Amino acid sequence: MKKIIALIILVTILCSALSARNFFSGRFFEIKTGAQLGVSNNLITGNDIFQKELVIDLRKLADDCPDSGMDFITSVNPTLEINLNIVKFHLGIQNGIDMYGKFNIGKGLFNFAGYGNQIGETLNMNFTADADIFAYSQIDVGLDLKKFKLHVKPAVFVPVISTRGNGGTLTFTNDELGNIHAEANVNMDVYAPLDFMNTKDITNQIMVDGNIMNSPLLTGYGFDLGGYLALPFSKSFSIDFDFRIPILPGRITKRATLSAKYSYDANVSDISNGKFEQEQPKFSAFEDADYMIYRPLKASVYADKNLLGTLFNARAGGGIGIQNPYTEKAELYPEYYLGLTFNLIDFFKLGVSTQYRDRVFIHQLGTTVSIRFVQVDVGVSAQSSDFKKSMEVAGVGAYAYVTVGF
């Protein structure tokens, strides 16, 4: 009888604990690491590639290609976080790398592939590359009170590599005898904080007398101020504000030019035996430069609504992003988010969402499994800079994070 009573008490305590909100995820101390990545284009979809018999319709590609050309977009964001939660106070430190690249091929190449050109006509086509790599460290200080939740997130970042709006040219000519000549010339300015081509021991340069702030990599650090504010209007509904405002630009002090040349000559009657020549890619000598660069400005507002207690959570909102803020090349673009998450007492979550972020449409499925001491978050997505193509899987993304703590 005593064993039965003890078992009932134990089950009651366990059930009470499991029903308590945040039992599985409310950790006092935690370390979180992982990454998210995405690769997409705005022209070729999964349906075009994964066929039993692959048939490439060049004219259809030419017709479908936007006037702005074909874009390849990649992003990678690995992070490491350490968080401390004491009652209503939160302190977090995050280190990470933001990598974003966009490669564009002009529509002219696809028009040529689909419709050809006239005899003797020279076709000139361009391609461009934009890429940024930032390393950053961020502090998150937050208060979770009844009337509001406020987090302030100052961050220091370092631009590691940048190239903007340059790339190269493609040319094609043919004659009445069927001879063709194709040539690609690459000419890109690459900015970096140090001359890595002539740096034999970068580690030595980074660690100067044990003080990383004296590193050549950090002589051009920039500063952002981020923040998060949640205003709960009831236990189940709140309005959230999220922003990141660039304060100081990062500075890059070195510039080099990447150049390469490729050519191909053949006759249409024997095209497989044409002559291919190349000049190996090479960097020019690095020279002094003074290039200022900001991380994108972000500002968003969201509505959060719990449904059926905390069993479901709906989140919707939108905002703006500004690439190259405070400069003549500033580009303003909208962003939005719409998602629904099933939440089983923070032990298991399953969410679906659609969003437009960093000029990419992302349709995502993600899940979280937490046993308090260990939490795993994984998800996959279909994406593209073109909405219709994103629905047809013109790109894929994924994320995976592991959190351990107590």
GROMACS .gro file of C-alpha atoms in nm:
model
  406
    1MET     CA    1   0.000   0.000   0.000
    2LYS     CA    2   0.283   0.239   0.089
    3LYS     CA    3   0.450   0.169  -0.247
    4ILE     CA    4   0.128   0.251  -0.431
    5ILE     CA    5   0.086   0.580  -0.240
    6ALA     CA    6   0.451   0.670  -0.305
    7LEU     CA    7   0.406   0.592  -0.675
    8ILE     CA    8   0.093   0.811  -0.692
    9ILE     CA    9   0.279   1.099  -0.525
   10LEU     CA   10   0.574   1.059  -0.762
   11VAL     CA   11   0.349   1.053  -1.069
   12THR     CA   12   0.160   1.359  -0.940
   13ILE     CA   13   0.482   1.554  -0.888
   14LEU     CA   14   0.611   1.451  -1.231
   15CYS     CA   15   0.286   1.546  -1.405
   16SER     CA   16   0.280   1.881  -1.225
   17ALA     CA   17   0.637   1.947  -1.332
   18LEU     CA   18   0.573   1.847  -1.692
   19SER     CA   19   0.266   2.070  -1.710
   20ALA     CA   20   0.463   2.368  -1.586
   21ARG     CA   21   0.544   2.607  -1.866
   22ASN     CA   22   0.907   2.603  -1.980
   23PHE     CA   23   1.003   2.300  -1.769
   24PHE     CA   24   1.184   2.150  -2.068
   25SER     CA   25   1.341   2.471  -2.200
   26GLY     CA   26   1.371   2.701  -1.896
   27ARG     CA   27   1.743   2.652  -1.840
   28PHE     CA   28   1.948   2.853  -1.593
   29PHE     CA   29   2.269   2.819  -1.799
   30GLU     CA   30   2.308   2.701  -2.157
   31ILE     CA   31   2.548   2.678  -2.451
   32LYS     CA   32   2.403   2.677  -2.801
   33THR     CA   33   2.584   2.613  -3.127
   34GLY     CA   34   2.480   2.548  -3.485
   35ALA     CA   35   2.433   2.707  -3.824
   36GLN     CA   36   2.184   2.789  -4.094
   37LEU     CA   37   2.251   2.795  -4.467
   38GLY     CA   38   2.070   2.855  -4.792
   39VAL     CA   39   2.141   2.817  -5.165
   40SER     CA   40   1.899   2.932  -5.433
   41ASN     CA   41   1.849   3.075  -5.780
   42ASN     CA   42   1.557   3.245  -5.953
   43LEU     CA   43   1.535   3.042  -6.276
   44ILE     CA   44   1.600   2.665  -6.255
   45THR     CA   45   1.377   2.459  -6.025
   46GLY     CA   46   1.388   2.107  -5.889
   47ASN     CA   47   1.122   2.001  -6.140
   48ASP     CA   48   1.354   2.110  -6.422
   49ILE     CA   49   1.639   1.891  -6.298
   50PHE     CA   50   1.490   1.584  -6.128
   51GLN     CA   51   1.332   1.413  -6.427
   52LYS     CA   52   1.353   1.058  -6.553
   53GLU     CA   53   1.484   1.190  -6.884
   54LEU     CA   54   1.648   1.528  -6.843
   55VAL     CA   55   1.551   1.766  -7.123
   56ILE     CA   56   1.677   2.124  -7.112
   57ASP     CA   57   1.453   2.362  -7.304
   58LEU     CA   58   1.687   2.654  -7.377
   59ARG     CA   59   1.415   2.870  -7.531
   60LYS     CA   60   1.196   2.825  -7.223
   61LEU     CA   61   1.488   2.925  -7.002
   62ALA     CA   62   1.539   3.236  -7.215
   63ASP     CA   63   1.171   3.327  -7.192
   64ASP     CA   64   1.153   3.261  -6.816
   65CYS     CA   65   1.471   3.448  -6.729
   66PRO     CA   66   1.391   3.786  -6.566
   67ASP     CA   67   1.515   4.105  -6.730
   68SER     CA   68   1.756   4.143  -6.437
   69GLY     CA   69   1.916   3.808  -6.522
   70MET     CA   70   1.971   3.490  -6.325
   71ASP     CA   71   2.068   3.522  -5.957
   72PHE     CA   72   2.252   3.269  -5.742
   73ILE     CA   73   2.225   3.354  -5.372
   74THR     CA   74   2.407   3.179  -5.089
   75SER     CA   75   2.412   3.246  -4.715
   76VAL     CA   76   2.583   3.071  -4.424
   77ASN     CA   77   2.554   3.175  -4.057
   78PRO     CA   78   2.736   2.963  -3.794
   79THR     CA   79   2.696   3.082  -3.433
   80LEU     CA   80   2.801   3.001  -3.077
   81GLU     CA   81   2.599   3.134  -2.782
   82ILE     CA   82   2.636   3.126  -2.403
   83ASN     CA   83   2.326   3.229  -2.208
   84LEU     CA   84   2.259   3.288  -1.838
   85ASN     CA   85   1.902   3.325  -1.708
   86ILE     CA   86   1.851   3.441  -1.348
   87VAL     CA   87   1.482   3.481  -1.259
   88LYS     CA   88   1.379   3.776  -1.481
   89PHE     CA   89   1.730   3.870  -1.595
   90HIS     CA   90   1.902   3.739  -1.909
   91LEU     CA   91   2.265   3.772  -2.014
   92GLY     CA   92   2.390   3.623  -2.337
   93ILE     CA   93   2.706   3.632  -2.548
   94GLN     CA   94   2.697   3.533  -2.913
   95ASN     CA   95   2.984   3.492  -3.159
   96GLY     CA   96   2.923   3.419  -3.524
   97ILE     CA   97   2.999   3.469  -3.889
   98ASP     CA   98   2.761   3.614  -4.149
   99MET     CA   99   2.837   3.508  -4.507
  100TYR     CA  100   2.621   3.634  -4.794
  101GLY     CA  101   2.690   3.612  -5.167
  102LYS     CA  102   2.495   3.700  -5.480
  103PHE     CA  103   2.610   3.608  -5.831
  104ASN     CA  104   2.420   3.744  -6.132
  105ILE     CA  105   2.438   3.636  -6.497
  106GLY     CA  106   2.283   3.874  -6.748
  107LYS     CA  107   1.974   3.774  -6.947
  108GLY     CA  108   2.175   3.807  -7.270
  109LEU     CA  109   2.345   3.471  -7.213
  110PHE     CA  110   2.010   3.291  -7.197
  111ASN     CA  111   1.873   3.478  -7.500
  112PHE     CA  112   2.180   3.364  -7.692
  113ALA     CA  113   2.145   3.003  -7.570
  114GLY     CA  114   1.777   2.996  -7.662
  115TYR     CA  115   1.769   3.197  -7.985
  116GLY     CA  116   2.130   3.222  -8.105
  117ASN     CA  117   2.278   3.523  -8.284
  118GLN     CA  118   2.337   3.651  -8.636
  119ILE     CA  119   2.649   3.556  -8.832
  120GLY     CA  120   2.935   3.791  -8.746
  121GLU     CA  121   2.748   3.947  -8.453
  122THR     CA  122   2.951   3.988  -8.136
  123LEU     CA  123   2.757   3.928  -7.816
  124ASN     CA  124   2.873   4.093  -7.493
  125MET     CA  125   2.727   3.975  -7.166
  126ASN     CA  126   2.807   4.068  -6.806
  127PHE     CA  127   2.811   3.888  -6.477
  128THR     CA  128   2.849   4.044  -6.133
  129ALA     CA  129   2.933   3.921  -5.785
  130ASP     CA  130   2.847   4.071  -5.446
  131ALA     CA  131   2.973   3.906  -5.132
  132ASP     CA  132   3.030   3.998  -4.769
  133ILE     CA  133   3.178   3.802  -4.480
  134PHE     CA  134   3.145   3.947  -4.131
  135ALA     CA  135   3.269   3.812  -3.799
  136TYR     CA  136   3.081   3.950  -3.500
  137SER     CA  137   3.042   3.935  -3.121
  138GLN     CA  138   2.716   4.036  -2.956
  139ILE     CA  139   2.601   4.084  -2.597
  140ASP     CA  140   2.233   4.034  -2.510
  141VAL     CA  141   2.110   4.192  -2.185
  142GLY     CA  142   1.742   4.144  -2.109
  143LEU     CA  143   1.469   4.196  -1.849
  144ASP     CA  144   1.148   3.993  -1.851
  145LEU     CA  145   0.886   4.188  -1.654
  146LYS     CA  146   0.508   4.170  -1.634
  147LYS     CA  147   0.444   4.478  -1.846
  148PHE     CA  148   0.720   4.429  -2.098
  149LYS     CA  149   1.021   4.225  -2.204
  150LEU     CA  150   1.324   4.428  -2.314
  151HIS     CA  151   1.653   4.309  -2.460
  152VAL     CA  152   1.942   4.534  -2.567
  153LYS     CA  153   2.193   4.379  -2.807
  154PRO     CA  154   2.509   4.578  -2.884
  155ALA     CA  155   2.743   4.407  -3.131
  156VAL     CA  156   3.095   4.457  -3.260
  157PHE     CA  157   3.164   4.325  -3.610
  158VAL     CA  158   3.464   4.294  -3.840
  159PRO     CA  159   3.437   4.285  -4.221
  160VAL     CA  160   3.659   3.997  -4.333
  161ILE     CA  161   3.608   4.000  -4.712
  162SER     CA  162   3.391   4.211  -4.940
  163THR     CA  163   3.335   4.251  -5.312
  164ARG     CA  164   3.062   4.468  -5.459
  165GLY     CA  165   2.905   4.507  -5.802
  166ASN     CA  166   3.192   4.382  -6.017
  167GLY     CA  167   3.260   4.055  -6.191
  168GLY     CA  168   3.345   4.022  -6.558
  169THR     CA  169   3.228   3.980  -6.916
  170LEU     CA  170   3.138   3.700  -7.155
  171THR     CA  171   3.182   3.748  -7.530
  172PHE     CA  172   3.082   3.528  -7.822
  173THR     CA  173   3.145   3.563  -8.197
  174ASN     CA  174   3.093   3.338  -8.500
  175ASP     CA  175   3.145   3.364  -8.875
  176GLU     CA  176   2.998   3.226  -9.198
  177LEU     CA  177   3.245   2.933  -9.194
  178GLY     CA  178   3.107   2.803  -8.865
  179ASN     CA  179   3.400   2.913  -8.650
  180ILE     CA  180   3.307   3.026  -8.300
  181HIS     CA  181   3.500   3.207  -8.030
  182ALA     CA  182   3.385   3.230  -7.669
  183GLU     CA  183   3.574   3.419  -7.402
  184ALA     CA  184   3.524   3.492  -7.031
  185ASN     CA  185   3.717   3.763  -6.849
  186VAL     CA  186   3.706   3.795  -6.472
  187ASN     CA  187   3.799   4.125  -6.312
  188MET     CA  188   3.692   4.169  -5.950
  189ASP     CA  189   3.804   4.405  -5.676
  190VAL     CA  190   3.836   4.218  -5.346
  191TYR     CA  191   3.857   4.409  -5.017
  192ALA     CA  192   4.013   4.262  -4.702
  193PRO     CA  193   4.143   4.398  -4.370
  194LEU     CA  194   4.494   4.262  -4.428
  195ASP     CA  195   4.718   4.145  -4.709
  196PHE     CA  196   4.647   3.773  -4.676
  197MET     CA  197   4.845   3.693  -4.994
  198ASN     CA  198   5.168   3.801  -4.824
  199THR     CA  199   5.078   3.699  -4.470
  200LYS     CA  200   5.270   3.385  -4.377
  201ASP     CA  201   5.131   3.354  -4.025
  202ILE     CA  202   4.789   3.512  -3.985
  203THR     CA  203   4.749   3.360  -3.638
  204ASN     CA  204   5.055   3.549  -3.520
  205GLN     CA  205   4.915   3.876  -3.654
  206ILE     CA  206   4.579   3.818  -3.490
  207MET     CA  207   4.720   3.740  -3.146
  208VAL     CA  208   4.944   4.033  -3.057
  209ASP     CA  209   5.072   4.000  -2.700
  210GLY     CA  210   4.761   3.800  -2.621
  211ASN     CA  211   4.536   4.098  -2.691
  212ILE     CA  212   4.304   4.025  -2.982
  213MET     CA  213   4.191   4.389  -2.998
  214ASN     CA  214   4.534   4.475  -3.140
  215SER     CA  215   4.480   4.236  -3.431
  216PRO     CA  216   4.502   4.377  -3.783
  217LEU     CA  217   4.165   4.211  -3.841
  218LEU     CA  218   4.008   4.431  -3.576
  219THR     CA  219   4.158   4.768  -3.660
  220GLY     CA  220   3.849   4.838  -3.870
  221TYR     CA  221   3.575   4.705  -3.644
  222GLY     CA  222   3.222   4.846  -3.666
  223PHE     CA  223   2.938   4.871  -3.417
  224ASP     CA  224   2.566   4.787  -3.430
  225LEU     CA  225   2.293   4.838  -3.173
  226GLY     CA  226   2.017   4.580  -3.172
  227GLY     CA  227   1.713   4.544  -2.954
  228TYR     CA  228   1.394   4.353  -2.883
  229LEU     CA  229   1.080   4.477  -2.706
  230ALA     CA  230   0.771   4.264  -2.630
  231LEU     CA  231   0.452   4.425  -2.502
  232PRO     CA  232   0.206   4.166  -2.366
  233PHE     CA  233  -0.156   4.283  -2.384
  234SER     CA  234  -0.278   3.957  -2.230
  235LYS     CA  235  -0.143   3.615  -2.135
  236SER     CA  236  -0.193   3.499  -2.492
  237PHE     CA  237  -0.125   3.806  -2.709
  238SER     CA  238   0.171   4.040  -2.747
  239ILE     CA  239   0.325   4.285  -2.992
  240ASP     CA  240   0.700   4.250  -3.049
  241PHE     CA  241   0.948   4.496  -3.194
  242ASP     CA  242   1.287   4.387  -3.326
  243PHE     CA  243   1.560   4.607  -3.474
  244ARG     CA  244   1.928   4.635  -3.562
  245ILE     CA  245   2.070   4.981  -3.630
  246PRO     CA  246   2.424   5.024  -3.767
  247ILE     CA  247   2.609   5.290  -3.567
  248LEU     CA  248   2.969   5.275  -3.688
  249PRO     CA  249   3.089   5.122  -4.017
  250GLY     CA  250   3.358   4.862  -4.041
  251ARG     CA  251   3.670   4.970  -4.227
  252ILE     CA  252   3.870   4.766  -4.476
  253THR     CA  253   4.218   4.890  -4.555
  254LYS     CA  254   4.342   4.660  -4.834
  255ARG     CA  255   4.228   4.600  -5.193
  256ALA     CA  256   4.340   4.358  -5.462
  257THR     CA  257   4.206   4.265  -5.805
  258LEU     CA  258   4.123   3.908  -5.895
  259SER     CA  259   4.169   3.842  -6.266
  260ALA     CA  260   4.132   3.538  -6.488
  261LYS     CA  261   4.071   3.464  -6.856
  262TYR     CA  262   3.917   3.164  -7.031
  263SER     CA  263   3.868   3.117  -7.406
  264TYR     CA  264   3.730   2.848  -7.636
  265ASP     CA  265   3.766   2.822  -8.016
  266ALA     CA  266   3.599   2.558  -8.229
  267ASN     CA  267   3.402   2.487  -8.543
  268VAL     CA  268   3.038   2.388  -8.519
  269SER     CA  269   3.114   2.075  -8.726
  270ASP     CA  270   3.361   1.952  -8.462
  271ILE     CA  271   3.270   2.141  -8.148
  272SER     CA  272   3.383   1.869  -7.906
  273ASN     CA  273   3.744   1.904  -8.026
  274GLY     CA  274   3.772   2.276  -7.980
  275LYS     CA  275   4.071   2.450  -7.827
  276PHE     CA  276   4.038   2.562  -7.465
  277GLU     CA  277   4.284   2.805  -7.308
  278GLN     CA  278   4.297   2.964  -6.965
  279GLU     CA  279   4.497   3.201  -6.756
  280GLN     CA  280   4.509   3.084  -6.397
  281PRO     CA  281   4.321   3.313  -6.156
  282LYS     CA  282   4.559   3.553  -5.984
  283PHE     CA  283   4.549   3.841  -5.739
  284SER     CA  284   4.724   4.167  -5.800
  285ALA     CA  285   4.939   4.306  -5.522
  286PHE     CA  286   4.734   4.441  -5.235
  287GLU     CA  287   4.725   4.816  -5.211
  288ASP     CA  288   4.604   5.053  -4.942
  289ALA     CA  289   4.234   5.138  -4.949
  290ASP     CA  290   3.979   5.300  -4.723
  291TYR     CA  291   3.650   5.116  -4.771
  292MET     CA  292   3.362   5.167  -4.525
  293ILE     CA  293   3.100   4.897  -4.490
  294TYR     CA  294   2.784   4.865  -4.279
  295ARG     CA  295   2.584   4.557  -4.195
  296PRO     CA  296   2.221   4.579  -4.314
  297LEU     CA  297   1.975   4.783  -4.108
  298LYS     CA  298   1.671   4.585  -3.988
  299ALA     CA  299   1.344   4.691  -3.823
  300SER     CA  300   1.035   4.471  -3.777
  301VAL     CA  301   0.713   4.444  -3.578
  302TYR     CA  302   0.531   4.116  -3.501
  303ALA     CA  303   0.204   4.001  -3.345
  304ASP     CA  304   0.220   3.686  -3.129
  305LYS     CA  305  -0.097   3.495  -3.038
  306ASN     CA  306  -0.126   3.172  -2.836
  307LEU     CA  307  -0.418   2.948  -2.926
  308LEU     CA  308  -0.577   2.674  -2.714
  309GLY     CA  309  -0.365   2.773  -2.418
  310THR     CA  310  -0.006   2.734  -2.535
  311LEU     CA  311  -0.074   2.441  -2.768
  312PHE     CA  312  -0.042   2.661  -3.078
  313ASN     CA  313   0.138   2.987  -3.142
  314ALA     CA  314   0.068   3.211  -3.443
  315ARG     CA  315   0.320   3.479  -3.534
  316ALA     CA  316   0.289   3.736  -3.811
  317GLY     CA  317   0.472   4.055  -3.891
  318GLY     CA  318   0.685   4.254  -4.126
  319GLY     CA  319   0.939   4.528  -4.155
  320ILE     CA  320   1.219   4.668  -4.366
  321GLY     CA  321   1.581   4.598  -4.443
  322ILE     CA  322   1.835   4.839  -4.589
  323GLN     CA  323   2.146   4.707  -4.761
  324ASN     CA  324   2.443   4.949  -4.752
  325PRO     CA  325   2.265   5.202  -4.525
  326TYR     CA  326   2.385   5.562  -4.512
  327THR     CA  327   2.550   5.530  -4.855
  328GLU     CA  328   2.463   5.616  -5.216
  329LYS     CA  329   2.421   5.242  -5.284
  330ALA     CA  330   2.155   5.198  -5.014
  331GLU     CA  331   1.882   4.950  -5.115
  332LEU     CA  332   1.553   4.941  -4.925
  333TYR     CA  333   1.348   4.620  -4.931
  334PRO     CA  334   1.049   4.485  -4.735
  335GLU     CA  335   1.048   4.177  -4.513
  336TYR     CA  336   0.765   3.969  -4.369
  337TYR     CA  337   0.702   3.658  -4.161
  338LEU     CA  338   0.398   3.434  -4.112
  339GLY     CA  339   0.422   3.116  -3.905
  340LEU     CA  340   0.231   2.866  -3.693
  341THR     CA  341   0.390   2.643  -3.427
  342PHE     CA  342   0.249   2.341  -3.243
  343ASN     CA  343   0.394   2.334  -2.891
  344LEU     CA  344   0.366   2.032  -2.661
  345ILE     CA  345   0.470   2.181  -2.320
  346ASP     CA  346   0.804   2.289  -2.471
  347PHE     CA  347   0.907   1.924  -2.505
  348PHE     CA  348   0.820   1.901  -2.874
  349LYS     CA  349   0.755   2.181  -3.123
  350LEU     CA  350   0.666   2.164  -3.490
  351GLY     CA  351   0.646   2.484  -3.692
  352VAL     CA  352   0.570   2.592  -4.046
  353SER     CA  353   0.641   2.940  -4.178
  354THR     CA  354   0.676   3.153  -4.487
  355GLN     CA  355   0.887   3.465  -4.496
  356TYR     CA  356   1.074   3.712  -4.713
  357ARG     CA  357   1.415   3.779  -4.558
  358ASP     CA  358   1.725   3.936  -4.711
  359ARG     CA  359   1.543   3.944  -5.049
  360VAL     CA  360   1.479   3.568  -5.047
  361PHE     CA  361   1.141   3.392  -5.014
  362ILE     CA  362   1.172   3.108  -4.761
  363HIS     CA  363   0.910   2.839  -4.687
  364GLN     CA  364   1.026   2.645  -4.385
  365LEU     CA  365   0.941   2.340  -4.176
  366GLY     CA  366   1.117   2.310  -3.842
  367THR     CA  367   1.105   2.107  -3.523
  368THR     CA  368   1.240   2.131  -3.169
  369VAL     CA  369   1.292   1.847  -2.922
  370SER     CA  370   1.396   1.939  -2.568
  371ILE     CA  371   1.457   1.730  -2.257
  372ARG     CA  372   1.568   2.036  -2.062
  373PHE     CA  373   1.937   1.940  -2.045
  374VAL     CA  374   1.965   1.891  -2.421
  375GLN     CA  375   1.768   2.062  -2.698
  376VAL     CA  376   1.788   2.001  -3.073
  377ASP     CA  377   1.643   2.237  -3.336
  378VAL     CA  378   1.643   2.132  -3.702
  379GLY     CA  379   1.460   2.255  -4.010
  380VAL     CA  380   1.455   2.258  -4.389
  381SER     CA  381   1.321   2.507  -4.640
  382ALA     CA  382   1.248   2.574  -5.005
  383GLN     CA  383   1.363   2.917  -5.119
  384SER     CA  384   1.434   3.157  -5.404
  385SER     CA  385   1.449   3.530  -5.473
  386ASP     CA  386   1.146   3.474  -5.703
  387PHE     CA  387   0.823   3.385  -5.518
  388LYS     CA  388   0.688   3.148  -5.784
  389LYS     CA  389   1.024   2.972  -5.817
  390SER     CA  390   1.050   2.938  -5.439
  391MET     CA  391   0.725   2.736  -5.445
  392GLU     CA  392   0.883   2.515  -5.713
  393VAL     CA  393   1.200   2.457  -5.504
  394ALA     CA  394   1.455   2.664  -5.693
  395GLY     CA  395   1.670   2.651  -5.381
  396VAL     CA  396   1.701   2.479  -5.047
  397GLY     CA  397   1.800   2.575  -4.696
  398ALA     CA  398   1.854   2.407  -4.363
  399TYR     CA  399   1.939   2.484  -4.003
  400ALA     CA  400   2.057   2.275  -3.709
  401TYR     CA  401   2.128   2.385  -3.350
  402VAL     CA  402   2.217   2.196  -3.035
  403THR     CA  403   2.168   2.348  -2.689
  404VAL     CA  404   2.301   2.197  -2.367
  405GLY     CA  405   2.256   2.332  -2.015
  406PHE     CA  406   2.074   2.299  -1.688
   0.00000   0.00000   0.00000
